Amino acid sequence: MGLIHICFNFNVSLNATSEDYYYSSCTRPLVKFLYAHPNFKFAFSFTGPQLSFYNKKKKELISILKEFISKKQIEIIGSGYYNPILPLLNSADRNAQIDKFTTEARQVLGRRPRGIFLFNDIWDSSLVNNLHTCGIDYITLDHSLIPEHKRCFLPIIMSDLGKYTQIYPTYSLSDFYTYENVDKI
């Protein structure tokens, strides 16, 4: 059997009114864990408003994230700035949303995201051209959107109009922990 790579991603879509609670109960304990385990790799997903909030209100988090990024311990996964439903936007607006987040990430964290997540995993193959134009190398999508017989061929390459992107399936903890098997944990 070959080597298996697992990437853990932290993605919570909340509004700024709950960010302080989210920061103290989720983000800060995770950052402490990562600081204590420097070989543990992780990915963080933010929306533009979340990243802006942290830049204004939690400068210590931004400093630590920059340190993690410089050591290649974490990767930032992008989105459209306001986490829009990208397939519903025209092509120019899709590019503007992705570019706005990419610019914010580069200014705040010093690195642009290579990957992107979509609001509620709403996907359309016409996004491939936009992702390529914006310099996005890959996208994460819920595994249920990828036919089971194709999941063994990773990454999945999606192309449109001569451009391509890589698709990686994601799984949430709820996919593994159901009421039926919670007693087995």
Backbone as a chain_set.jsonl record, in Angstrom:
{"seq": "MGLIHICFNFNVSLNATSEDYYYSSCTRPLVKFLYAHPNFKFAFSFTGPQLSFYNKKKKELISILKEFISKKQIEIIGSGYYNPILPLLNSADRNAQIDKFTTEARQVLGRRPRGIFLFNDIWDSSLVNNLHTCGIDYITLDHSLIPEHKRCFLPIIMSDLGKYTQIYPTYSLSDFYTYENVDKI", "coords": {"N": [[0.841, -1.176, 0.0], [0.487, 2.246, -0.752], [1.769, 5.479, 0.291], [-0.245, 7.471, 2.385], [-1.681, 10.623, 2.398], [-2.946, 12.997, 4.58], [-4.871, 15.836, 5.062], [-5.685, 18.261, 7.346], [-8.273, 20.532, 7.776], [-9.465, 23.657, 8.819], [-12.43, 25.148, 8.887], [-14.829, 27.423, 9.326], [-17.767, 29.034, 8.81], [-18.751, 31.958, 9.843], [-20.411, 34.909, 11.079], [-19.221, 38.263, 11.807], [-20.197, 38.985, 14.317], [-20.115, 36.797, 15.983], [-17.487, 36.156, 16.081], [-15.636, 36.663, 18.219], [-16.338, 34.776, 20.22], [-16.007, 32.414, 18.742], [-13.291, 32.625, 18.195], [-12.1, 32.443, 20.791], [-13.056, 29.948, 21.699], [-12.512, 28.081, 19.7], [-10.507, 28.762, 17.642], [-8.194, 29.802, 19.035], [-7.479, 27.611, 20.871], [-6.814, 25.686, 18.912], [-4.644, 26.92, 17.588], [-2.835, 27.001, 19.722], [-2.4, 24.247, 20.028], [-1.181, 23.67, 17.531], [1.11, 25.2, 17.767], [2.422, 23.854, 19.804], [2.934, 21.485, 18.517], [4.911, 21.35, 16.156], [5.373, 19.83, 13.843], [2.963, 19.113, 12.854], [0.835, 19.428, 10.216], [-1.452, 21.751, 8.711], [-4.482, 23.238, 7.415], [-6.085, 26.335, 6.912], [-9.202, 27.843, 6.394], [-10.614, 30.809, 5.38], [-13.031, 33.459, 5.152], [-13.18, 36.601, 3.411], [-14.194, 38.752, 5.118], [-13.779, 37.515, 7.664], [-10.968, 37.247, 7.753], [-10.279, 39.94, 7.605], [-11.444, 40.855, 10.002], [-9.856, 39.451, 11.903], [-7.405, 40.63, 11.313], [-7.813, 43.23, 12.165], [-8.699, 43.0, 14.854], [-7.402, 40.864, 16.148], [-4.465, 40.81, 16.207], [-2.368, 39.309, 17.227], [-2.988, 36.701, 16.468], [-2.722, 36.873, 13.688], [0.036, 37.363, 13.504], [1.042, 34.929, 14.5], [-0.043, 33.136, 12.611], [1.345, 34.0, 10.332], [3.917, 33.226, 11.087], [3.581, 30.417, 11.196], [2.996, 29.986, 8.474], [5.414, 30.77, 7.273], [7.05, 28.717, 8.15], [5.984, 26.679, 6.773], [4.012, 25.18, 7.968], [1.31, 25.593, 7.972], [-1.322, 26.119, 5.564], [-3.134, 28.532, 3.768], [-6.4, 28.456, 2.675], [-8.317, 29.786, 0.134], [-11.222, 31.766, -0.829], [-14.169, 33.168, -2.372], [-14.314, 36.646, -1.708], [-16.54, 37.542, -0.116], [-17.624, 35.095, 0.361], [-19.372, 34.128, -1.719], [-21.988, 32.616, -3.761], [-20.498, 31.394, -6.186], [-21.075, 30.254, -8.853], [-23.422, 31.607, -9.516], [-22.712, 34.158, -10.141], [-21.619, 36.517, -12.671], [-18.856, 36.025, -14.945], [-16.811, 38.022, -14.693], [-17.384, 39.118, -12.173], [-16.993, 36.88, -10.573], [-14.22, 36.528, -10.823], [-13.435, 38.949, -9.648], [-14.28, 38.641, -6.972], [-12.689, 36.439, -6.121], [-10.119, 37.467, -6.607], [-10.17, 39.68, -4.877], [-10.176, 38.457, -2.33], [-7.728, 37.065, -2.525], [-5.906, 39.188, -2.744], [-6.303, 40.424, -0.234], [-5.437, 38.343, 1.483], [-2.76, 38.152, 0.708], [-1.819, 40.697, 1.444], [-2.338, 40.745, 4.231], [-1.312, 38.31, 5.297], [0.95, 37.757, 3.856], [1.145, 35.841, 1.88], [-0.368, 34.385, -0.941], [-3.375, 32.467, -1.428], [-3.318, 29.102, -2.667], [-5.297, 27.318, -3.08], [-8.906, 26.853, -3.033], [-12.102, 27.101, -1.395], [-15.602, 26.49, -1.723], [-18.696, 28.173, -1.125], [-20.963, 26.244, 0.554], [-20.166, 24.14, -1.077], [-21.025, 24.562, -3.702], [-20.859, 23.919, -6.937], [-19.78, 24.376, -10.325], [-18.796, 23.498, -13.565], [-17.992, 25.611, -15.154], [-16.546, 27.272, -13.557], [-13.897, 26.591, -13.682], [-12.353, 28.006, -15.595], [-12.345, 30.578, -14.434], [-11.008, 30.059, -11.992], [-8.512, 29.268, -12.937], [-7.715, 31.621, -14.284], [-7.476, 33.323, -12.085], [-5.307, 32.273, -10.805], [-5.588, 30.098, -9.123], [-4.836, 26.917, -7.973], [-6.086, 24.578, -7.074], [-9.175, 23.069, -5.896], [-11.374, 22.416, -3.178], [-13.84, 20.035, -2.604], [-16.877, 18.654, -1.298], [-16.85, 15.2, -0.656], [-19.102, 13.756, -1.424], [-19.968, 14.843, -3.777], [-18.406, 13.83, -5.706], [-18.225, 11.117, -7.828], [-18.143, 7.838, -6.448], [-16.551, 5.843, -7.671], [-14.615, 7.36, -8.876], [-13.082, 8.494, -6.941], [-10.704, 7.249, -6.31], [-8.847, 8.15, -8.036], [-6.94, 10.475, -7.539], [-5.356, 13.677, -7.622], [-8.54, 14.764, -8.917], [-8.88, 15.827, -12.173], [-10.277, 18.601, -13.615], [-11.485, 20.081, -16.532], [-12.022, 22.921, -18.677], [-12.66, 24.769, -21.51], [-9.98, 24.531, -22.341], [-8.525, 25.072, -20.066], [-7.549, 24.004, -16.759], [-8.208, 22.544, -13.507], [-7.403, 21.169, -10.281], [-9.198, 18.87, -8.285], [-9.928, 18.116, -4.981], [-11.303, 15.814, -2.733], [-13.254, 16.42, 0.228], [-13.855, 15.554, 3.638], [-15.998, 15.598, 6.393], [-16.02, 15.555, 10.006], [-18.499, 14.617, 10.755], [-19.092, 12.838, 8.765], [-17.889, 10.522, 9.547], [-18.584, 10.013, 12.186], [-21.39, 8.818, 13.267], [-24.656, 8.437, 14.701], [-25.041, 5.715, 14.934], [-22.498, 4.558, 15.204], [-21.283, 5.826, 17.317], [-20.99, 4.708, 19.833], [-18.865, 3.035, 19.482], [-16.606, 4.489, 19.594]], "CA": [[0.0, 0.0, 0.0], [1.259, 3.478, -0.861], [1.711, 6.491, 1.34], [-1.506, 8.212, 2.435], [-1.546, 11.985, 2.912], [-4.179, 13.536, 5.136], [-4.771, 17.258, 5.36], [-6.744, 18.742, 8.216], [-8.659, 21.897, 7.432], [-10.334, 24.332, 9.779], [-13.283, 26.04, 8.11], [-16.1, 27.746, 9.966], [-18.323, 30.252, 8.221], [-19.524, 32.692, 10.837], [-20.374, 36.351, 10.883], [-18.31, 38.944, 12.732], [-20.763, 39.125, 15.66], [-19.769, 35.631, 16.788], [-16.067, 35.882, 15.908], [-14.913, 36.614, 19.486], [-16.608, 33.477, 20.825], [-15.368, 31.438, 17.854], [-11.842, 32.741, 18.389], [-11.682, 31.939, 22.1], [-13.418, 28.548, 21.925], [-12.036, 27.179, 18.639], [-9.274, 29.139, 16.961], [-7.055, 29.904, 19.947], [-6.995, 26.278, 21.27], [-6.182, 25.031, 17.768], [-3.339, 27.553, 17.392], [-1.97, 26.508, 20.807], [-2.039, 22.877, 19.673], [-0.229, 23.714, 16.426], [2.364, 25.748, 18.283], [3.06, 22.791, 20.585], [3.224, 20.358, 17.615], [5.371, 22.025, 14.936], [5.39, 18.953, 12.668], [1.586, 18.861, 12.46], [0.445, 20.311, 9.112], [-2.865, 22.123, 8.809], [-4.967, 24.253, 6.48], [-7.119, 27.221, 7.433], [-10.058, 28.485, 5.4], [-11.228, 32.041, 5.864], [-13.676, 34.37, 4.215], [-12.549, 37.912, 3.48], [-14.537, 39.454, 6.353], [-13.117, 36.882, 8.809], [-9.561, 37.631, 7.727], [-10.243, 41.365, 7.936], [-11.725, 40.942, 11.437], [-8.666, 39.025, 12.635], [-6.35, 41.615, 11.093], [-8.118, 44.429, 12.964], [-8.96, 42.738, 16.27], [-6.589, 39.768, 16.705], [-3.147, 40.927, 15.564], [-1.502, 38.216, 17.677], [-3.292, 35.543, 15.631], [-2.116, 37.115, 12.374], [1.485, 37.152, 13.667], [1.298, 33.484, 14.637], [-0.322, 32.518, 11.313], [2.492, 34.315, 9.461], [5.018, 32.361, 11.51], [3.262, 29.068, 10.714], [3.125, 29.988, 7.013], [6.84, 30.824, 6.924], [7.616, 27.392, 8.447], [5.206, 25.737, 5.95], [3.196, 24.326, 8.835], [-0.084, 25.761, 7.57], [-1.652, 26.71, 4.275], [-4.4, 29.25, 3.765], [-7.264, 28.135, 1.541], [-9.101, 30.978, -0.16], [-12.638, 31.72, -1.187], [-14.568, 34.49, -2.82], [-14.148, 37.505, -0.534], [-17.747, 37.508, 0.719], [-18.118, 33.718, 0.336], [-20.582, 34.125, -2.553], [-22.29, 31.442, -4.579], [-19.775, 31.804, -7.391], [-21.711, 29.95, -10.135], [-24.513, 32.539, -9.811], [-22.147, 35.435, -10.562], [-21.023, 36.51, -14.005], [-17.443, 35.678, -14.91], [-15.999, 39.138, -14.186], [-17.623, 39.233, -10.739], [-16.319, 35.739, -9.941], [-12.8, 36.874, -10.751], [-13.268, 40.052, -8.692], [-14.413, 38.079, -5.624], [-11.502, 35.627, -5.83], [-8.963, 38.375, -6.56], [-10.255, 40.509, -3.667], [-9.69, 37.649, -1.211], [-6.311, 36.791, -2.741], [-5.184, 40.416, -2.397], [-6.377, 40.579, 1.229], [-4.567, 37.334, 2.093], [-1.363, 38.521, 0.439], [-1.482, 41.87, 2.249], [-2.408, 40.453, 5.666], [-0.514, 37.152, 5.694], [2.182, 37.678, 3.091], [1.098, 34.754, 0.916], [-1.664, 34.19, -1.597], [-3.823, 31.069, -1.368], [-3.226, 28.284, -3.884], [-6.538, 26.564, -3.202], [-10.133, 27.585, -2.734], [-13.299, 26.344, -1.043], [-16.814, 27.146, -2.218], [-19.842, 28.233, -0.228], [-21.794, 25.035, 0.503], [-19.676, 23.268, -2.155], [-21.832, 24.765, -4.908], [-19.871, 23.782, -7.999], [-20.156, 24.339, -11.738], [-17.541, 23.359, -14.308], [-17.589, 26.893, -15.747], [-15.635, 27.939, -12.626], [-12.513, 26.205, -13.968], [-11.701, 29.114, -16.281], [-12.134, 31.642, -13.453], [-9.975, 29.637, -11.056], [-7.239, 29.325, -13.657], [-7.41, 33.037, -14.513], [-7.106, 33.929, -10.8], [-4.119, 31.633, -10.267], [-5.944, 29.086, -8.13], [-4.38, 25.611, -8.456], [-6.971, 23.469, -6.724], [-10.423, 23.35, -5.201], [-11.834, 21.328, -2.314], [-15.286, 19.795, -2.713], [-17.373, 17.545, -0.497], [-16.674, 13.912, -1.33], [-20.369, 13.251, -1.963], [-20.152, 15.396, -5.119], [-17.503, 13.106, -6.599], [-18.647, 9.713, -7.894], [-17.285, 6.978, -5.637], [-15.575, 5.127, -8.493], [-13.569, 8.292, -9.326], [-12.325, 8.993, -5.793], [-9.393, 6.611, -6.216], [-7.968, 8.839, -8.977], [-6.786, 11.816, -6.979], [-6.496, 14.582, -7.682], [-9.381, 14.716, -10.101], [-8.586, 16.973, -13.03], [-11.467, 19.111, -14.298], [-11.062, 21.053, -17.535], [-13.045, 23.692, -19.381], [-12.089, 25.74, -22.444], [-8.531, 24.381, -22.395], [-7.938, 25.348, -18.753], [-7.871, 22.902, -15.857], [-7.944, 22.678, -12.079], [-7.409, 19.916, -9.543], [-10.247, 18.788, -7.274], [-9.652, 17.193, -3.882], [-12.504, 15.606, -1.908], [-13.16, 16.684, 1.663], [-14.722, 14.779, 4.519], [-16.141, 16.242, 7.698], [-16.102, 14.575, 11.096], [-19.835, 14.021, 10.792], [-19.114, 11.717, 7.826], [-17.335, 9.352, 10.218], [-19.229, 9.806, 13.47], [-22.842, 8.815, 13.198], [-25.271, 7.929, 15.925], [-24.927, 4.271, 14.997], [-21.178, 4.086, 15.611], [-20.712, 6.661, 18.367], [-20.633, 3.834, 20.964], [-17.63, 2.325, 19.161], [-15.481, 5.422, 19.742]], "C": [[0.888, 1.242, 0.0], [1.065, 4.391, 0.333], [0.391, 7.248, 1.262], [-1.245, 9.573, 3.06], [-2.906, 12.463, 3.394], [-3.937, 14.998, 5.459], [-5.962, 17.657, 6.22], [-7.006, 20.203, 7.891], [-9.647, 22.422, 8.461], [-11.127, 25.377, 9.018], [-14.602, 26.226, 8.837], [-16.582, 29.049, 9.367], [-19.248, 30.906, 9.23], [-19.505, 34.173, 10.49], [-19.552, 36.995, 11.988], [-18.878, 39.066, 14.147], [-20.42, 37.938, 16.551], [-18.271, 35.317, 16.725], [-15.307, 35.808, 17.232], [-15.11, 35.272, 20.188], [-15.89, 32.374, 20.047], [-13.857, 31.441, 18.064], [-11.414, 32.101, 19.711], [-11.976, 30.449, 22.286], [-12.85, 27.587, 20.884], [-10.644, 27.541, 18.122], [-8.076, 29.151, 17.901], [-6.585, 28.529, 20.446], [-6.303, 25.527, 20.12], [-4.787, 25.602, 17.525], [-2.362, 27.11, 18.478], [-1.486, 25.087, 20.507], [-0.975, 22.88, 18.579], [1.125, 24.24, 16.882], [3.143, 24.687, 19.065], [3.477, 21.592, 19.73], [3.677, 20.901, 16.258], [5.432, 21.148, 13.687], [3.986, 18.634, 12.159], [1.188, 19.888, 11.41], [-1.067, 20.56, 9.154], [-3.206, 23.136, 7.737], [-6.074, 25.051, 7.158], [-7.892, 27.814, 6.268], [-10.72, 29.687, 6.043], [-12.049, 32.67, 4.76], [-12.943, 35.703, 4.344], [-12.897, 38.672, 4.745], [-13.906, 38.831, 7.607], [-11.658, 37.305, 8.874], [-9.394, 39.102, 8.091], [-10.48, 41.584, 9.433], [-10.481, 40.585, 12.247], [-7.531, 40.037, 12.486], [-6.561, 42.869, 11.948], [-8.143, 44.138, 14.463], [-8.049, 41.708, 16.929], [-5.224, 39.74, 16.03], [-2.209, 39.794, 15.978], [-1.738, 36.955, 16.854], [-2.63, 35.695, 14.266], [-0.611, 36.883, 12.444], [1.829, 35.666, 13.74], [1.036, 32.768, 13.312], [0.815, 32.777, 10.332], [3.696, 33.428, 9.796], [4.806, 30.935, 11.02], [3.449, 28.968, 9.201], [4.595, 29.968, 6.613], [7.531, 29.487, 7.167], [6.927, 26.288, 7.634], [4.435, 24.741, 6.795], [1.725, 24.44, 8.462], [-0.16, 26.314, 6.153], [-2.998, 27.405, 4.427], [-5.155, 28.875, 2.501], [-8.221, 29.306, 1.359], [-10.571, 30.709, -0.426], [-12.924, 32.98, -1.99], [-14.587, 35.366, -1.576], [-15.344, 37.409, 0.416], [-18.387, 36.127, 0.749], [-19.394, 33.604, -0.493], [-20.84, 32.753, -3.171], [-21.732, 31.766, -5.962], [-20.477, 31.448, -8.704], [-22.869, 30.903, -10.501], [-24.018, 33.904, -10.288], [-21.661, 35.35, -12.008], [-19.512, 36.349, -13.861], [-16.565, 36.782, -14.325], [-16.169, 39.289, -12.674], [-17.012, 38.059, -9.968], [-14.84, 36.061, -9.75], [-12.56, 37.956, -9.713], [-13.343, 39.542, -7.256], [-13.165, 37.293, -5.225], [-10.275, 36.519, -5.693], [-8.984, 39.253, -5.316], [-9.766, 39.72, -2.45], [-8.187, 37.402, -1.329], [-5.458, 37.998, -2.358], [-5.154, 40.626, -0.894], [-5.435, 39.598, 1.923], [-3.094, 37.7, 1.893], [-0.933, 39.705, 1.298], [-1.411, 41.543, 3.738], [-1.414, 39.372, 6.088], [0.791, 36.987, 4.919], [2.24, 36.559, 2.075], [-0.305, 34.64, 0.342], [-2.082, 32.724, -1.492], [-3.649, 30.376, -2.716], [-4.519, 27.536, -4.148], [-7.721, 27.406, -2.788], [-11.206, 26.603, -2.271], [-14.498, 27.154, -1.524], [-17.906, 27.12, -1.168], [-20.732, 27.023, -0.48], [-21.417, 24.086, -0.633], [-20.518, 23.367, -3.419], [-20.877, 24.92, -6.083], [-20.52, 23.83, -9.38], [-18.849, 24.308, -12.53], [-17.098, 24.659, -14.974], [-16.657, 27.678, -14.821], [-14.167, 27.653, -12.943], [-11.758, 27.36, -14.609], [-11.397, 30.258, -15.317], [-11.008, 31.291, -12.487], [-8.599, 29.725, -11.702], [-6.8, 30.771, -13.873], [-6.915, 33.708, -13.235], [-5.903, 33.256, -10.142], [-4.391, 30.627, -9.17], [-5.623, 27.709, -8.706], [-5.356, 24.474, -8.184], [-8.2, 23.968, -5.976], [-10.748, 22.153, -4.323], [-13.351, 21.239, -2.434], [-15.667, 18.613, -1.832], [-17.308, 16.255, -1.298], [-17.95, 13.388, -1.969], [-20.652, 13.788, -3.366], [-19.293, 14.677, -6.16], [-17.949, 11.652, -6.631], [-17.634, 8.801, -7.201], [-16.21, 6.28, -6.463], [-14.457, 6.041, -9.006], [-12.701, 8.782, -8.169], [-10.954, 8.359, -5.648], [-8.395, 7.253, -7.175], [-7.794, 10.283, -8.528], [-5.443, 12.417, -7.36], [-7.302, 14.358, -8.961], [-9.093, 15.987, -10.89], [-9.867, 17.349, -13.766], [-10.995, 20.158, -15.295], [-12.268, 21.719, -18.184], [-12.322, 24.718, -20.242], [-10.558, 25.704, -22.457], [-7.807, 24.699, -21.1], [-8.311, 24.182, -17.84], [-7.614, 23.313, -14.417], [-7.988, 21.293, -11.453], [-8.496, 19.984, -8.481], [-9.858, 17.728, -6.255], [-10.92, 17.038, -3.044], [-12.236, 15.933, -0.442], [-14.168, 15.809, 2.396], [-14.827, 15.553, 5.826], [-16.223, 15.162, 8.769], [-17.463, 13.903, 11.135], [-19.968, 12.879, 9.786], [-18.673, 10.421, 8.497], [-18.058, 9.01, 11.517], [-20.733, 9.939, 13.324], [-23.384, 8.276, 14.512], [-25.119, 6.422, 16.06], [-23.569, 3.814, 15.521], [-20.542, 4.925, 16.709], [-20.308, 5.831, 19.592], [-19.307, 3.121, 20.73], [-16.397, 3.208, 19.372], [-14.873, 5.319, 21.121]], "O": [[1.917, 1.278, 0.674], [0.299, 4.102, 1.252], [-0.041, 7.625, 0.172], [-0.651, 9.662, 4.134], [-3.902, 12.34, 2.681], [-2.922, 15.353, 6.058], [-7.112, 17.415, 5.853], [-6.08, 21.002, 7.75], [-10.545, 21.709, 8.908], [-10.571, 26.374, 8.557], [-15.397, 25.292, 8.949], [-15.878, 30.057, 9.413], [-20.377, 30.464, 9.442], [-18.677, 34.627, 9.699], [-19.225, 36.351, 12.985], [-18.11, 39.235, 15.094], [-20.437, 38.072, 17.774], [-17.837, 34.302, 17.27], [-14.414, 34.972, 17.369], [-14.149, 34.695, 20.696], [-15.245, 31.507, 20.636], [-13.225, 30.385, 18.106], [-10.473, 31.308, 19.743], [-11.217, 29.757, 22.965], [-12.718, 26.395, 21.159], [-9.723, 26.725, 18.163], [-7.043, 28.562, 17.585], [-5.378, 28.287, 20.448], [-5.321, 24.818, 20.341], [-3.846, 24.846, 17.28], [-1.189, 26.87, 18.193], [-0.315, 24.765, 20.706], [0.025, 22.17, 18.687], [2.166, 23.768, 16.426], [4.37, 24.63, 18.994], [4.285, 20.772, 20.167], [2.894, 20.908, 15.308], [5.533, 21.673, 12.578], [3.836, 17.958, 11.141], [1.201, 21.088, 11.681], [-1.845, 19.702, 9.571], [-2.324, 23.816, 7.211], [-6.896, 24.498, 7.888], [-7.304, 28.237, 5.273], [-11.312, 29.588, 7.117], [-11.796, 32.444, 3.576], [-12.173, 35.903, 5.283], [-11.998, 39.197, 5.402], [-13.535, 39.562, 8.525], [-11.166, 37.68, 9.938], [-8.463, 39.463, 8.811], [-9.803, 42.4, 10.059], [-10.094, 41.314, 13.16], [-6.78, 40.272, 13.433], [-5.598, 43.49, 12.397], [-7.659, 44.944, 15.256], [-7.937, 41.685, 18.154], [-4.871, 38.767, 15.364], [-1.361, 39.363, 15.196], [-0.795, 36.216, 16.57], [-2.042, 34.744, 13.75], [-0.038, 36.272, 11.542], [2.788, 35.209, 13.118], [1.804, 31.887, 12.926], [1.208, 31.881, 9.584], [4.397, 32.947, 8.906], [5.726, 30.311, 10.492], [3.995, 27.984, 8.703], [4.98, 29.226, 5.709], [8.491, 29.153, 6.473], [7.245, 25.109, 7.786], [4.228, 23.597, 6.39], [0.971, 23.48, 8.621], [0.794, 26.887, 5.627], [-3.886, 26.921, 5.13], [-4.62, 28.963, 1.395], [-8.854, 29.758, 2.313], [-11.074, 29.596, -0.271], [-12.017, 33.769, -2.256], [-14.854, 34.865, -0.484], [-15.169, 37.215, 1.619], [-19.553, 35.991, 1.117], [-20.387, 33.046, -0.027], [-20.001, 31.855, -3.101], [-22.422, 32.346, -6.8], [-20.48, 32.277, -9.613], [-23.249, 30.991, -11.668], [-24.803, 34.715, -10.78], [-21.336, 34.273, -12.508], [-18.964, 36.521, -12.773], [-15.663, 36.496, -13.537], [-15.197, 39.561, -11.969], [-16.563, 38.229, -8.834], [-14.285, 35.891, -8.665], [-11.58, 37.891, -8.97], [-12.554, 39.965, -6.41], [-12.645, 37.463, -4.122], [-9.48, 36.347, -4.769], [-7.929, 39.544, -4.753], [-9.023, 40.254, -1.626], [-7.458, 37.516, -0.344], [-4.414, 37.85, -1.723], [-4.113, 40.966, -0.332], [-4.716, 39.976, 2.848], [-2.286, 37.568, 2.812], [0.181, 39.724, 1.821], [-0.513, 42.019, 4.432], [-0.752, 39.502, 7.117], [1.638, 36.172, 5.286], [3.284, 36.344, 1.461], [-1.298, 34.782, 1.055], [-1.228, 31.837, -1.469], [-3.812, 30.992, -3.769], [-4.813, 27.161, -5.283], [-7.575, 28.512, -2.269], [-11.229, 25.443, -2.682], [-14.404, 28.368, -1.707], [-18.026, 26.158, -0.409], [-21.197, 26.809, -1.6], [-22.255, 23.314, -1.1], [-20.705, 22.376, -4.126], [-20.177, 25.925, -6.204], [-21.652, 23.386, -9.571], [-17.902, 25.019, -12.193], [-15.926, 24.791, -15.325], [-16.04, 28.651, -15.254], [-13.287, 28.399, -12.514], [-10.635, 27.661, -14.205], [-10.316, 30.844, -15.372], [-10.153, 32.127, -12.195], [-7.641, 30.198, -11.09], [-5.633, 31.103, -13.665], [-6.033, 34.565, -13.287], [-5.519, 33.63, -9.034], [-3.506, 30.335, -8.365], [-6.081, 27.368, -9.797], [-5.446, 23.523, -8.961], [-8.26, 25.102, -5.5], [-10.439, 21.013, -4.672], [-14.052, 22.249, -2.371], [-14.879, 17.686, -1.643], [-17.669, 16.223, -2.475], [-17.89, 12.652, -2.954], [-21.497, 13.238, -4.072], [-19.448, 14.902, -7.361], [-18.045, 11.013, -5.584], [-16.424, 8.972, -7.351], [-15.076, 6.137, -6.006], [-13.453, 5.548, -9.52], [-11.679, 9.427, -8.403], [-10.112, 8.89, -4.923], [-7.208, 6.929, -7.13], [-8.42, 11.195, -9.068], [-4.457, 11.683, -7.413], [-6.795, 13.829, -9.95], [-9.068, 17.085, -10.333], [-10.466, 16.522, -14.454], [-10.195, 21.027, -14.95], [-13.367, 21.165, -18.233], [-11.466, 25.452, -19.75], [-9.917, 26.749, -22.572], [-6.581, 24.602, -21.046], [-9.269, 23.457, -18.11], [-6.909, 24.283, -14.139], [-8.544, 20.359, -12.03], [-8.696, 21.022, -7.851], [-9.508, 16.601, -6.606], [-11.545, 18.035, -2.684], [-11.127, 15.743, 0.057], [-15.184, 15.39, 1.843], [-13.834, 16.102, 6.305], [-16.465, 13.994, 8.466], [-17.566, 12.736, 11.512], [-20.854, 12.037, 9.926], [-19.05, 9.336, 8.055], [-18.131, 7.842, 11.9], [-21.271, 11.044, 13.266], [-22.644, 7.727, 15.327], [-25.073, 5.9, 17.174], [-23.484, 2.796, 16.208], [-19.36, 4.745, 17.003], [-19.384, 6.209, 20.313], [-18.687, 2.648, 21.683], [-15.269, 2.717, 19.33], [-13.916, 6.029, 21.428]]}, "num_chains": 1, "name": "protein.A"}
